[in-house]
Coordinates of C-alpha atoms in Angstrom, one line a residue:
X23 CA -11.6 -63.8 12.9
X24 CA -7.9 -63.7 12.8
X25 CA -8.4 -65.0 9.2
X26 CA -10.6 -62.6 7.8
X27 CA -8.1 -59.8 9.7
X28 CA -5.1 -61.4 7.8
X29 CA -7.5 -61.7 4.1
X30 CA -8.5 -57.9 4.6
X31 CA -4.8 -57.0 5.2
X32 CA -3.6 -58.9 2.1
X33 CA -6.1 -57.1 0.1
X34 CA -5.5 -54.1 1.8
X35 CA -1.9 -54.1 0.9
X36 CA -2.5 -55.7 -3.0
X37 CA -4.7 -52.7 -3.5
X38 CA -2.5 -50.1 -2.0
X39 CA 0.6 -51.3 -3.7
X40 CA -1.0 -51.4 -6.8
X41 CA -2.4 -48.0 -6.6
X42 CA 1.4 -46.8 -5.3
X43 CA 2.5 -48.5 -9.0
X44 CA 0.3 -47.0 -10.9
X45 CA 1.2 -43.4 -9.4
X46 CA 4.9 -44.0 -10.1
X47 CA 4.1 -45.0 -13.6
X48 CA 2.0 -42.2 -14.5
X49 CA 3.1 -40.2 -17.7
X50 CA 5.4 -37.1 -17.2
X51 CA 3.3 -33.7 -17.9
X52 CA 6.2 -32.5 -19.7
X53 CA 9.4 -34.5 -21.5
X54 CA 12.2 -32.1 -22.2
X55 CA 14.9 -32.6 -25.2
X56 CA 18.5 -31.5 -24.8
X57 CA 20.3 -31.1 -27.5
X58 CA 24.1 -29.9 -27.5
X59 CA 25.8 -28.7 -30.2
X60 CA 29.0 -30.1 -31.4
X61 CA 29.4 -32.0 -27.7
X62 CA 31.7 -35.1 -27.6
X63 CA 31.4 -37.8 -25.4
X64 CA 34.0 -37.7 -23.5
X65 CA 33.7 -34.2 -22.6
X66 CA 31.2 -36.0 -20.0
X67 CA 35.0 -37.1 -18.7
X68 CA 37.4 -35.3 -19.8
X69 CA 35.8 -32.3 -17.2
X70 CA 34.1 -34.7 -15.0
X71 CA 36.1 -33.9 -11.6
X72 CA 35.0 -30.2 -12.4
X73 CA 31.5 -30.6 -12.5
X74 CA 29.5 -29.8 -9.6
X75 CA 26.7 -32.2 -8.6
X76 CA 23.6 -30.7 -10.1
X77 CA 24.2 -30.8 -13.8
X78 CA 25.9 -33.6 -15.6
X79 CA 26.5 -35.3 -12.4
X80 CA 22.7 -35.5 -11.7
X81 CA 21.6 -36.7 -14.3
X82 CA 24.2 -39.3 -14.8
X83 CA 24.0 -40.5 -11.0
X84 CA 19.8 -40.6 -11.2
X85 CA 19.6 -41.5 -14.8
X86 CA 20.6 -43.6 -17.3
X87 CA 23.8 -43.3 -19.3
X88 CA 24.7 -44.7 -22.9
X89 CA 28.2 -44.5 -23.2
X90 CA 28.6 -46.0 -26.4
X91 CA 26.2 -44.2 -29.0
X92 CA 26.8 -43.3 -32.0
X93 CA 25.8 -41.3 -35.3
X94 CA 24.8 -44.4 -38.1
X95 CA 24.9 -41.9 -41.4
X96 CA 27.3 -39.4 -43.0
X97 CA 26.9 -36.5 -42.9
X98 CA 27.3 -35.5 -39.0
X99 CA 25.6 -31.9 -39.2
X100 CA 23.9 -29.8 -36.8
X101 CA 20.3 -29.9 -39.5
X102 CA 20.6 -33.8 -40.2
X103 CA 21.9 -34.7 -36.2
X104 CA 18.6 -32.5 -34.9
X105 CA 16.5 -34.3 -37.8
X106 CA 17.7 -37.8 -36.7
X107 CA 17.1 -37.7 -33.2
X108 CA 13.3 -36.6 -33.0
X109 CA 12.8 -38.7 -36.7
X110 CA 14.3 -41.8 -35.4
X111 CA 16.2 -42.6 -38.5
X112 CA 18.7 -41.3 -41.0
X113 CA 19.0 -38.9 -44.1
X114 CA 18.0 -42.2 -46.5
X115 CA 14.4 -41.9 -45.1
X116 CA 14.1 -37.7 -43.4
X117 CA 15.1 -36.2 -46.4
X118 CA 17.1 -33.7 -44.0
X119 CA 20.7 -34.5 -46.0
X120 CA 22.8 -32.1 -44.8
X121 CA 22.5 -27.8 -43.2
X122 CA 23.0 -26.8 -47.1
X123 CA 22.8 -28.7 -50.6
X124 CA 22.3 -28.4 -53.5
X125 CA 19.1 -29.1 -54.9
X126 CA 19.2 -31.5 -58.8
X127 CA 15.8 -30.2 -59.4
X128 CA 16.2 -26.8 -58.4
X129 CA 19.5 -26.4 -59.9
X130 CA 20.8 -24.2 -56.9
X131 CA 22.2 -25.0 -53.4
X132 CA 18.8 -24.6 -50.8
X133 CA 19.2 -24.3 -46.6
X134 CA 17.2 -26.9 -45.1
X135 CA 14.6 -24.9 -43.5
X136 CA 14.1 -21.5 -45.9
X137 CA 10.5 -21.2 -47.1
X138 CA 9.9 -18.0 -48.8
X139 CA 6.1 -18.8 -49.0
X140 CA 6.5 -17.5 -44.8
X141 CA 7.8 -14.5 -43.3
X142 CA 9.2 -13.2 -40.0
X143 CA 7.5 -12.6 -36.8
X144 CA 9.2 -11.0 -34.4
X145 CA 10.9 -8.4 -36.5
X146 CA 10.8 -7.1 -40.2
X147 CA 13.7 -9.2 -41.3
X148 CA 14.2 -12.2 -43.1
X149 CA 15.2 -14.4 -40.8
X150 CA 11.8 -16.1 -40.0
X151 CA 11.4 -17.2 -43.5
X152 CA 11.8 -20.7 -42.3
X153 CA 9.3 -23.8 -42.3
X154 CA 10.0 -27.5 -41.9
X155 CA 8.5 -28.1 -45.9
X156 CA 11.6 -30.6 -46.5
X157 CA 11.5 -32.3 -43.5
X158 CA 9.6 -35.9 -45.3
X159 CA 8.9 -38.1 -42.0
X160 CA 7.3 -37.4 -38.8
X161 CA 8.8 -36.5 -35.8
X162 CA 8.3 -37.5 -32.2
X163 CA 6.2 -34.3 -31.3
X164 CA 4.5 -35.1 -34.1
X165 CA 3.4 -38.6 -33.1
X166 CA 2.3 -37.2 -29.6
X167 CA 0.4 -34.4 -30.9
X168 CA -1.5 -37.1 -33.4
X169 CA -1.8 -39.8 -29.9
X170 CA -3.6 -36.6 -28.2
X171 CA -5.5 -35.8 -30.9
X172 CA -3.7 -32.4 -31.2
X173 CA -3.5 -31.4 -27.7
X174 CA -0.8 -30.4 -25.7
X175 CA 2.0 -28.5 -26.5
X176 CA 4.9 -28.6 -28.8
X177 CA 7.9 -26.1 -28.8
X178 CA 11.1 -25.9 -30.3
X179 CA 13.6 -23.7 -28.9
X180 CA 17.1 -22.7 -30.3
X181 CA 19.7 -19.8 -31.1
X182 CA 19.9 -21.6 -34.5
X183 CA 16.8 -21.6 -36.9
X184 CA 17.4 -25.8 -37.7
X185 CA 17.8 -26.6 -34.6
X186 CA 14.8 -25.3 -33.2
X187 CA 12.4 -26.1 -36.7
X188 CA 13.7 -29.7 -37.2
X189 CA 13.0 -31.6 -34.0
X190 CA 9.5 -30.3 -33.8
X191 CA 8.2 -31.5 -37.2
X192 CA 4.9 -30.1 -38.7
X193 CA 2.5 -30.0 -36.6
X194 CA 4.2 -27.8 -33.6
X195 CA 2.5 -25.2 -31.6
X196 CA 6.1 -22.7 -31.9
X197 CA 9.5 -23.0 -32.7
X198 CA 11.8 -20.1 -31.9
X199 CA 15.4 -18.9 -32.5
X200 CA 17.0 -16.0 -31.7
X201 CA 17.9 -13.1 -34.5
X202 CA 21.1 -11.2 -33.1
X203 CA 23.0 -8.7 -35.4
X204 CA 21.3 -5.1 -34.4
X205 CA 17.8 -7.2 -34.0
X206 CA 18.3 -8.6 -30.5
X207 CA 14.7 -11.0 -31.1
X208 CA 13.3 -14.3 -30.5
X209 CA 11.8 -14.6 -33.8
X210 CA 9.3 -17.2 -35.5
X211 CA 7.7 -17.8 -38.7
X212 CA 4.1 -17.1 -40.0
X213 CA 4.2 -21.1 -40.5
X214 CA 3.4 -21.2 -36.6
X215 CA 1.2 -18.4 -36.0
X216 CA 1.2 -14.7 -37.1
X217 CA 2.0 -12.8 -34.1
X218 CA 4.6 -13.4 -31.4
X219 CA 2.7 -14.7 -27.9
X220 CA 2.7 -11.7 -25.0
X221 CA 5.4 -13.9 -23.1
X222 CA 7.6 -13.5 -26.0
X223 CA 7.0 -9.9 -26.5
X224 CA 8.0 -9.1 -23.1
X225 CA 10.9 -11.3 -23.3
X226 CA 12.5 -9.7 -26.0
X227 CA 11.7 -6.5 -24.7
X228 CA 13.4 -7.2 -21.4
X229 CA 15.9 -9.5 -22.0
X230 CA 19.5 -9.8 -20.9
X231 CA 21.5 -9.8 -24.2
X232 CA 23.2 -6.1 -23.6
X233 CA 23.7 -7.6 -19.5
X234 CA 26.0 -10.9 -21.0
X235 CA 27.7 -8.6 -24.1
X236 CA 28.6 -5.7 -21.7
X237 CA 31.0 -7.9 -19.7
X238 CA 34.1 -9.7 -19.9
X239 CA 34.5 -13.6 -20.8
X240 CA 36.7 -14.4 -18.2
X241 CA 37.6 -18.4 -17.3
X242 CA 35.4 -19.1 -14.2
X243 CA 38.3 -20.2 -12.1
X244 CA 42.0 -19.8 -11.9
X245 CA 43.4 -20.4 -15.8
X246 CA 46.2 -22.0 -14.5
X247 CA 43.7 -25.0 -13.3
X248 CA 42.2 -25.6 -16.7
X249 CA 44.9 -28.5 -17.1
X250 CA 42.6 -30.7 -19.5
X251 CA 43.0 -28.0 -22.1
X252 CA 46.4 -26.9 -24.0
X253 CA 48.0 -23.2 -23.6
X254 CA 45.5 -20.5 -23.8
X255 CA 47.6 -18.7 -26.6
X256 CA 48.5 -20.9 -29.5
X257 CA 48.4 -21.1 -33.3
X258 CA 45.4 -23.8 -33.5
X259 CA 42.6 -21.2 -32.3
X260 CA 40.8 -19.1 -34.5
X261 CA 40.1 -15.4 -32.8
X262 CA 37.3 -13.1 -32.1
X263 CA 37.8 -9.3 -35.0
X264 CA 39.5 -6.9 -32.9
X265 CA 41.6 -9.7 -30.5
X266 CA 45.4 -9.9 -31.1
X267 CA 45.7 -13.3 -29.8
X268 CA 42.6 -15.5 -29.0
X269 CA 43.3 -15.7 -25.4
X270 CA 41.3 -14.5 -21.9
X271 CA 39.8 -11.9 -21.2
X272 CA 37.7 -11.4 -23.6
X273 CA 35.9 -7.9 -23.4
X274 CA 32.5 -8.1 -25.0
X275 CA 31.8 -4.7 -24.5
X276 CA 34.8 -4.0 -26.7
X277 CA 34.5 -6.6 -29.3
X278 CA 30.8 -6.4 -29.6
X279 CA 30.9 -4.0 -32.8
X280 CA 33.5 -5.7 -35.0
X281 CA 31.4 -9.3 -33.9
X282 CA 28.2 -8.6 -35.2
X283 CA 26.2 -7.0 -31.8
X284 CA 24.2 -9.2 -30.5
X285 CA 25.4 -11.8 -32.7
X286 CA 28.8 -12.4 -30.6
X287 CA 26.1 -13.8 -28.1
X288 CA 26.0 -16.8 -29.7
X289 CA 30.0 -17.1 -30.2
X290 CA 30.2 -17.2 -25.9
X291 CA 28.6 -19.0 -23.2
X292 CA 26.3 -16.8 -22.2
X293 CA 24.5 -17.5 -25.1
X294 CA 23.8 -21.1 -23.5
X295 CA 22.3 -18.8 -20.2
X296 CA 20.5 -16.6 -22.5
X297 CA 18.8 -20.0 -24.3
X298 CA 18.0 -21.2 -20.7
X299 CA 16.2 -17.8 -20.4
X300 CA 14.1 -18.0 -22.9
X301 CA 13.4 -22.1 -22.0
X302 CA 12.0 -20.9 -18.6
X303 CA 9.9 -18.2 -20.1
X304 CA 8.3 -20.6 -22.4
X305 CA 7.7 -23.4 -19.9
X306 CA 5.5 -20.4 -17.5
X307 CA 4.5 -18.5 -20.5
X308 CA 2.6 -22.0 -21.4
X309 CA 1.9 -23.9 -18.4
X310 CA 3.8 -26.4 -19.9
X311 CA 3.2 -29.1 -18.1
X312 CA 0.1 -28.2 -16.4
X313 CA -2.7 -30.4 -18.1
X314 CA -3.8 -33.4 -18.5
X315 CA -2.0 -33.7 -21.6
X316 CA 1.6 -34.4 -22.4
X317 CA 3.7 -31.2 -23.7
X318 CA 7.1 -31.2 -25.4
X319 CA 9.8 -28.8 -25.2
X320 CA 12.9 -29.4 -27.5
X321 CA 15.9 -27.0 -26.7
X322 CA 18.8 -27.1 -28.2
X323 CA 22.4 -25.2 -26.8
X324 CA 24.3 -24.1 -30.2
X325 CA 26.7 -21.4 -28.9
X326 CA 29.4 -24.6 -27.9
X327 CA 29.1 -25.3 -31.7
X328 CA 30.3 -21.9 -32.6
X329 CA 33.2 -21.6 -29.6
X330 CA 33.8 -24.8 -31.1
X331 CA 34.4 -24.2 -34.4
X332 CA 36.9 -21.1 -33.7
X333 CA 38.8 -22.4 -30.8
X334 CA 38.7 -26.0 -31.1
X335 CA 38.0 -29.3 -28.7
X336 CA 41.2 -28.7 -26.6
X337 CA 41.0 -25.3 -26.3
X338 CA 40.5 -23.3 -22.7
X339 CA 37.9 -21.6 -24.0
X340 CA 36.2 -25.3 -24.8
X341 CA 37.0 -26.5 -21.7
X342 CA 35.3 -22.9 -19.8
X343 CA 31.7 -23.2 -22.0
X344 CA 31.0 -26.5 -20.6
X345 CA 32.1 -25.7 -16.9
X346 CA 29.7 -22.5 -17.6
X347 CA 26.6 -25.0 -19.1
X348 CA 26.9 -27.6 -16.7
X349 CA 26.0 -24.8 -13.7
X350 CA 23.2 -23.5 -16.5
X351 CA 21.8 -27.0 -16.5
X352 CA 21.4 -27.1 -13.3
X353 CA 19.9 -24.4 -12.6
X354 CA 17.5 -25.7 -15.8
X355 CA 16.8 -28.9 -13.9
X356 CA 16.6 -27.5 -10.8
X357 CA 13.8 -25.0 -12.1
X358 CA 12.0 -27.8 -14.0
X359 CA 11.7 -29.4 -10.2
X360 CA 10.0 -26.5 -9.5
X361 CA 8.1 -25.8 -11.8
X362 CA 7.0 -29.0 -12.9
X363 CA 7.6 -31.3 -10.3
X364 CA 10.4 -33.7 -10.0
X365 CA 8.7 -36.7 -11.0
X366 CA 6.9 -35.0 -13.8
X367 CA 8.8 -34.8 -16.3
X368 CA 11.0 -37.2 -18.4
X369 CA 14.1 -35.7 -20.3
X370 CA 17.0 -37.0 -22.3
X371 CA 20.4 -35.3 -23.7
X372 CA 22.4 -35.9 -26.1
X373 CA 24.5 -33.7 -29.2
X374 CA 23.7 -33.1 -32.7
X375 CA 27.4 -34.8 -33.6
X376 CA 30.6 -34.3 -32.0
X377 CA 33.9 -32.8 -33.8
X378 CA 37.8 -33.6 -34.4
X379 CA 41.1 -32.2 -32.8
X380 CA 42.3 -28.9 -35.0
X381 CA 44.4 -31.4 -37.7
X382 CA 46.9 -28.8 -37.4
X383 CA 47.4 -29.8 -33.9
X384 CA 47.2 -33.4 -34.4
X385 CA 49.9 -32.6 -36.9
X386 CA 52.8 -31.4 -34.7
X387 CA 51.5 -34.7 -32.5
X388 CA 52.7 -37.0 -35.7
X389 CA 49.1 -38.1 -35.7
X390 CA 47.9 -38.2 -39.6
X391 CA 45.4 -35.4 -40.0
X392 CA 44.7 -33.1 -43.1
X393 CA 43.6 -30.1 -45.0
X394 CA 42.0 -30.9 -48.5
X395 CA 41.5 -27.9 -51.2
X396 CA 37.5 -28.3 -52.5
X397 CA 38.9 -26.4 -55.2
X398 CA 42.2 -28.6 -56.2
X399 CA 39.6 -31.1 -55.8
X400 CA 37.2 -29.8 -58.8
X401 CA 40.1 -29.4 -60.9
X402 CA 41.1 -32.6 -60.8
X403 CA 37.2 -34.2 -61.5
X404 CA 37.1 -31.9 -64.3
X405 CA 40.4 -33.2 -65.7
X406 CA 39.7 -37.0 -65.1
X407 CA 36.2 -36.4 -67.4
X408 CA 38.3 -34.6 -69.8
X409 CA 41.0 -37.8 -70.1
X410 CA 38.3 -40.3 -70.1
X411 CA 35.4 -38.6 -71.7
X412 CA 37.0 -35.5 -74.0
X413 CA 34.5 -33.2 -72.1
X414 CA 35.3 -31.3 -68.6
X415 CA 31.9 -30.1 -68.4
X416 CA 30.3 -32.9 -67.1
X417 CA 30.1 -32.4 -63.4
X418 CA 27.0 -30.1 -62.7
X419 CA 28.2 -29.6 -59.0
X420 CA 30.5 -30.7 -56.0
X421 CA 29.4 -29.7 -52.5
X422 CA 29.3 -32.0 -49.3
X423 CA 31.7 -34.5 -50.5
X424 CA 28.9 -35.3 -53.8
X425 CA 29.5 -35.1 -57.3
X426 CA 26.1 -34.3 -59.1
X427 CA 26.6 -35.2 -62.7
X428 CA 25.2 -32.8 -65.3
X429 CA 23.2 -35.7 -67.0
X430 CA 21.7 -33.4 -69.7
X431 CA 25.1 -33.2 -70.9
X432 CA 26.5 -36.5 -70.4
X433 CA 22.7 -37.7 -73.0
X434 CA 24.2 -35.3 -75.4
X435 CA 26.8 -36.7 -75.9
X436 CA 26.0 -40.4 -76.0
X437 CA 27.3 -41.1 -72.6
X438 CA 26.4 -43.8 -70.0
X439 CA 25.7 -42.0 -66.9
X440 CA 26.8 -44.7 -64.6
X441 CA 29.8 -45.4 -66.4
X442 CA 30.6 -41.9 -66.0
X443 CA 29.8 -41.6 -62.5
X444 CA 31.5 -45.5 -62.2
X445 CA 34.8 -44.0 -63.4
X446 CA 34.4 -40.5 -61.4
X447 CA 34.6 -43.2 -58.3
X448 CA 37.7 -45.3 -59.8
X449 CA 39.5 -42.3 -60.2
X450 CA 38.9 -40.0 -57.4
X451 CA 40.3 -42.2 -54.8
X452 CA 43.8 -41.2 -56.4
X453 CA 43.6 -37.9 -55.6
X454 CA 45.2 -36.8 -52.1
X455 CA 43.0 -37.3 -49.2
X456 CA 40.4 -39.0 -51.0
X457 CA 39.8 -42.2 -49.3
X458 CA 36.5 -44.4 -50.2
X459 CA 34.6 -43.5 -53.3
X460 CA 31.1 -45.2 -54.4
X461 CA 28.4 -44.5 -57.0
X462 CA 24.9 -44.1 -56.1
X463 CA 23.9 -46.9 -58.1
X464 CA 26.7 -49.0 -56.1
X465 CA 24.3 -47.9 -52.8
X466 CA 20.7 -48.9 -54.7
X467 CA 22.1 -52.3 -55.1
X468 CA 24.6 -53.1 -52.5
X469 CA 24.1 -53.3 -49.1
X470 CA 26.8 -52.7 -46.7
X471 CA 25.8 -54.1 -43.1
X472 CA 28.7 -52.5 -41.1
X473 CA 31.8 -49.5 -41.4
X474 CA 32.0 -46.3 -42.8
X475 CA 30.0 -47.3 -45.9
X476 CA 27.2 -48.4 -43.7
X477 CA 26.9 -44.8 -42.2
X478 CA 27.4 -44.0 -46.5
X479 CA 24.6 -45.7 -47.1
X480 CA 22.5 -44.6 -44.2
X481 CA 23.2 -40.9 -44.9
X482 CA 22.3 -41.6 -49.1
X483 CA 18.9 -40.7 -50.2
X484 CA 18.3 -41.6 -53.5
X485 CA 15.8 -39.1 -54.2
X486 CA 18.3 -36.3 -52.9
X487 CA 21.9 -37.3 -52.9
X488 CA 24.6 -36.9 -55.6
X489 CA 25.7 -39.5 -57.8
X490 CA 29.1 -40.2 -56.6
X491 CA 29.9 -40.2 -53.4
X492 CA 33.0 -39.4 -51.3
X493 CA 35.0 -40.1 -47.7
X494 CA 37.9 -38.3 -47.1
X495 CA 40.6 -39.7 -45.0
X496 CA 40.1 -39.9 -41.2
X497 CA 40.7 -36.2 -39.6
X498 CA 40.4 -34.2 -42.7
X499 CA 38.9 -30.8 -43.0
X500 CA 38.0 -28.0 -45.6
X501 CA 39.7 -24.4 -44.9
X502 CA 42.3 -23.0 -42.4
X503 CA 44.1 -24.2 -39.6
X504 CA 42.2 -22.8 -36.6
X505 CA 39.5 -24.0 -35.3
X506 CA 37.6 -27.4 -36.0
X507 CA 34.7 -28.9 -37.8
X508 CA 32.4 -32.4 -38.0
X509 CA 30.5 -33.7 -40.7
X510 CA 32.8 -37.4 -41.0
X511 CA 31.1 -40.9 -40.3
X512 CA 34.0 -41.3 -37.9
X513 CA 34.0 -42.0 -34.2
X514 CA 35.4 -38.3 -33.1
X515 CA 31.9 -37.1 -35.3
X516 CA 29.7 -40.0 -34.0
X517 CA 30.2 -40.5 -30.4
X518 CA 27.9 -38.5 -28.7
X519 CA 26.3 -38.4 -24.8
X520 CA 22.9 -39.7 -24.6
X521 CA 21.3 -39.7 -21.1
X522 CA 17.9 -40.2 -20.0
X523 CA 16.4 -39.4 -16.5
X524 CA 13.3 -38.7 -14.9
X525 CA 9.6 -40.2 -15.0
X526 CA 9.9 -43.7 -16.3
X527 CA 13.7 -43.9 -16.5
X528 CA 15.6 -46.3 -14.4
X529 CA 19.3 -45.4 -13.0
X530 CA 21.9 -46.9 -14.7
X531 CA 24.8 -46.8 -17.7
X532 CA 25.4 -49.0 -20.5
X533 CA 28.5 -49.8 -22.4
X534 CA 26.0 -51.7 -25.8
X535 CA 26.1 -49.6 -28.8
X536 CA 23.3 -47.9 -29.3
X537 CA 22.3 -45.3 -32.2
X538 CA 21.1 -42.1 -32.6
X539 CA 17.9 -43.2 -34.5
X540 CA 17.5 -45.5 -30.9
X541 CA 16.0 -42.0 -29.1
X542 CA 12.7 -41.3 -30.6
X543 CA 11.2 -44.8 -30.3
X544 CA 12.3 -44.9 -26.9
X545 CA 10.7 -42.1 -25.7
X546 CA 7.5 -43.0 -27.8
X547 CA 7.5 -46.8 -25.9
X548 CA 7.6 -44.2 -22.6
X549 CA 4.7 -42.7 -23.6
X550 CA 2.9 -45.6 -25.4
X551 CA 2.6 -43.7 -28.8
X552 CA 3.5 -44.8 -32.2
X553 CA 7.0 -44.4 -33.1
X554 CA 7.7 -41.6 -36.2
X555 CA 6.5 -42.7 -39.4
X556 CA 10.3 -43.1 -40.5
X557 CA 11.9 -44.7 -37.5
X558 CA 14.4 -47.4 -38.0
X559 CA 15.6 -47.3 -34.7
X560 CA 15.1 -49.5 -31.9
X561 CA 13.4 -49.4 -28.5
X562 CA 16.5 -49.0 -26.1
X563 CA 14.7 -51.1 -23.3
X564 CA 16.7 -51.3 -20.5
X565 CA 16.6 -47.7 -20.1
X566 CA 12.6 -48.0 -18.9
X567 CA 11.6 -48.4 -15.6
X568 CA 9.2 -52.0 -16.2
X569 CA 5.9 -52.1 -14.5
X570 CA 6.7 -54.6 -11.6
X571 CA 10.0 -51.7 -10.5

């Protein structure tokens, strides 16, 4: 008898701790993307000790950090970082090469996601005349849309157009960005549907835009604490029209008018609370999460991009926008518990690249940084095909660090193209600031395993790309001495957070180096779905929970 007892308990307990299992591994209703413009890793440390527990902290402490992941191409833009991520691999196979180029066949510089064949909805201007059309691979919501033969939902969400297009592919239910200047809409394109969802109506027409731009940007505590950034008032930050000095406060109300309207919003961070906003609205205005079926939202935070860009990585104002988004992302993940359920949903963060010191400060450091003239730069191409060729009309274009030849010209006049371009590359390398140089047909037939011509090569897209190709030196920018940019294969432009937490993920960090490319097939193992049609990424495994944990 005691037997039997002891046979039915075993059972008992097999079947119940199996069934407990199979509950913890069930797949999350909903799996959130986080994308942050322009944010570099070690802005996770730098501000760590003021970070309250429920943003960055939670999901570090509960989820799983990489702390060593890194961009693999050039260039490091906001279209191509946004591409990469959901694509799972680089320029060389997405087609996404930079946020502007210029098109060989077209003869013309193109923006990665205008589509005059679609108009606006949400408004009667042209700013929803956007489609994905040059996007070539799948992307992750793609691949789960296909897996669930088209159900569940798939929604991009963004201030900027590419960053809310891109990661969502071709087959996505919505992707929306917001349209400031005297607009004030969440707008979308007829290449999604052809009249704005009642959710979204209302939104727009009770938003809080004119409730953030009526106020002043003020640091959220005492500006004499911010001690990870330099002086508030100094010659290395650009300034908002209508400011003396690019210091705090900042009266919105005041500078509103010389700053575009409601297209300061996205130059302050309330443009990050105004994003979270809309996220919430779309998660209830689509029961995302709520079926059977997996959804997909992809949101992306660009107004640190733009304070970025004018004030720079050390600046107050930096150092105040991420204070400011860590409180908004937890009050996003706190909502999601809500709404979702906390062991719903799965989500990962990362950025779209990171950026570089202001040069001009890491100048009066004696740290070697520059400013290179595109300009002086034509000039001299034009003059090395005159010495070596008798003809200064040979270059068709130079944008993006790429020389496209004019090959029409250069069969004219009898001329080997790849000695041409061969030459352009010798040569170029002499001129200030210029420091790598290859040909295109040096990337078809070489193949460079590791360095800065790897992430070359990666970035390259035959089909696309120019035919010479340039790096400048490390901490080089176009333009003036405010302010800061990205776009390098460098670490300061590929060292980026990338976090996952939730459903499936264990709790944990890792100092291996990881890619970009490495997040898409992740998250497809999580959900047991085929990887985008493009990946070249790997399966980060010991992020994922195993079956017997």
């Amino acid at each position: 008898m005691k037997i039997k007892i002891l046979l039915t308990f075993i059972c008992f307990t097999f079947f119940f701790s199996n069934f407990t299992l199979l509950a913890q591994q069930k797949k999350p209703k909903l799996v959130v993307g986080i994308v942050i413009d322009q944010m570099r890793y070690d802005y996770l440390t730098r501000y760590a000790k003021r970070y309250g527990s429920d943003g960055f902290h939670r999901i570090l402490n509960d989820g799983f950090s990489l702390e060593n992941a890194h961009y693999n191409y050039i260039p490091t833009y906001t279209a191509v970082g946004h591409t990469s991520i959901y694509a799972g691999t680089t320029p060389s196979e997405h087609g996404i090469i930079s946020n502007n180029w210029y098109d060989k066949f077209l003869k013309k510089s193109i923006y990665c996601v205008d589509d005059a064949n679609y108009k606006t909805v949400g408004n009667d201007a042209l700013n929803g005349q956007k489609s994905p059309k040059r996007l070539y691979t799948s992307s992750i919501t793609d691949q789960l849309h296909l897996a669930q033969n088209m159900r569940g939902k798939m929604i991009g969400i963004a201030i900027k157009d590419r960053s809310a297009i891109l990661p969502v592919g071709h087959t996505a239910n919505a992707a929306y960005w917001y349209d400031g200047n005297n607009q004030n809409t969440w707008i979308t394109s007829t290449f999604y549907m052809d009249k704005l969802p009642n959710w979204v109506v209302d939104f727009n027409r009770n938003n809080n835009a004119n409730q953030y731009l009526n106020t002043t940007w003020n640091t959220l505590y005492d500006i004499n604490t911010y001690t990870n950034s330099t002086t508030d008032n100094n010659v290395f930050e650009g300034k908002l029209k209508g400011q003396e000095a690019p210091t705090f406060p900042k009266n919105l109300k005041e500078l509103r008018a010389k700053n575009g309207n409601y297209s300061l919003l996205k130059t302050v961070p309330a443009g990050n609370t105004y994003t979270v906003d809309f996220a919430k609205a779309a998660i209830i205005g689509e029961n995302l999460g709520k079926s059977e079926d997996t959804d997909f939202l992809a949101v992306s935070f660009s107004a640190t991009d733009y304070i970025g860009h004018k004030y720079g990585v050390a600046a107050v104002e930096t150092e105040d926008t991420y204070l400011r988004l860590d409180k908004d992302l937890a009050d996003f993940f706190n909502f999601l518990d809500q709404q979702i359920g906390k062991d719903n949903y799965t989500l990962f963060l990362t950025a779209d690249h990171a950026a570089v010191h202001v040069p001009a400060y890491l100048q009066s450091l004696k740290i070697p940084a520059h400013y290179l003239s595109t300009k002086e730069l034509k000039k001299f191409l034009n003059k090395t095909t005159q010495k070596y060729f008798n003809n200064s009309g040979l270059i068709e274009n130079v944008s993006n660090y790429q020389i496209f030849l004019n090959k029409e010209k250069i069969d004219s006049l009898g001329l080997d193209r790849n000695i041409v371009a061969q030459k352009l590359a010798d040569e170029v390398v002499y001129f200030d600031k210029i420091y790598k140089a290859v040909t295109a047909r040096t990337l078809q037939t070489t193949n460079f395993t590791t360095g800065i011509l790897n992430s070359l090569q990666n970035g390259y897209n035959q089909k696309l790309s120019g035919d010479v190709l340039m790096i400048p030196n490390p901490a080089t920018l176009n333009g003036g001495r405010t302010g800061t940019s990205h776009g390098s294969g460098y670490s300061y432009d590929t060292h980026v957070p990338i976090i996952f937490y939730g459903n499936g993920i264990k709790k944990g960090k890792s100092t291996k180096k990881y890619n970009i490319t490495d997040i898409a097939p992740t998250i497809a193992n999580l959900l047991k779905i085929e990887a985008p049609n493009g990946t070249n990424g790997i399966v980060i495994d010991e992020v994922l929970k195993k079956e017997n944990e």
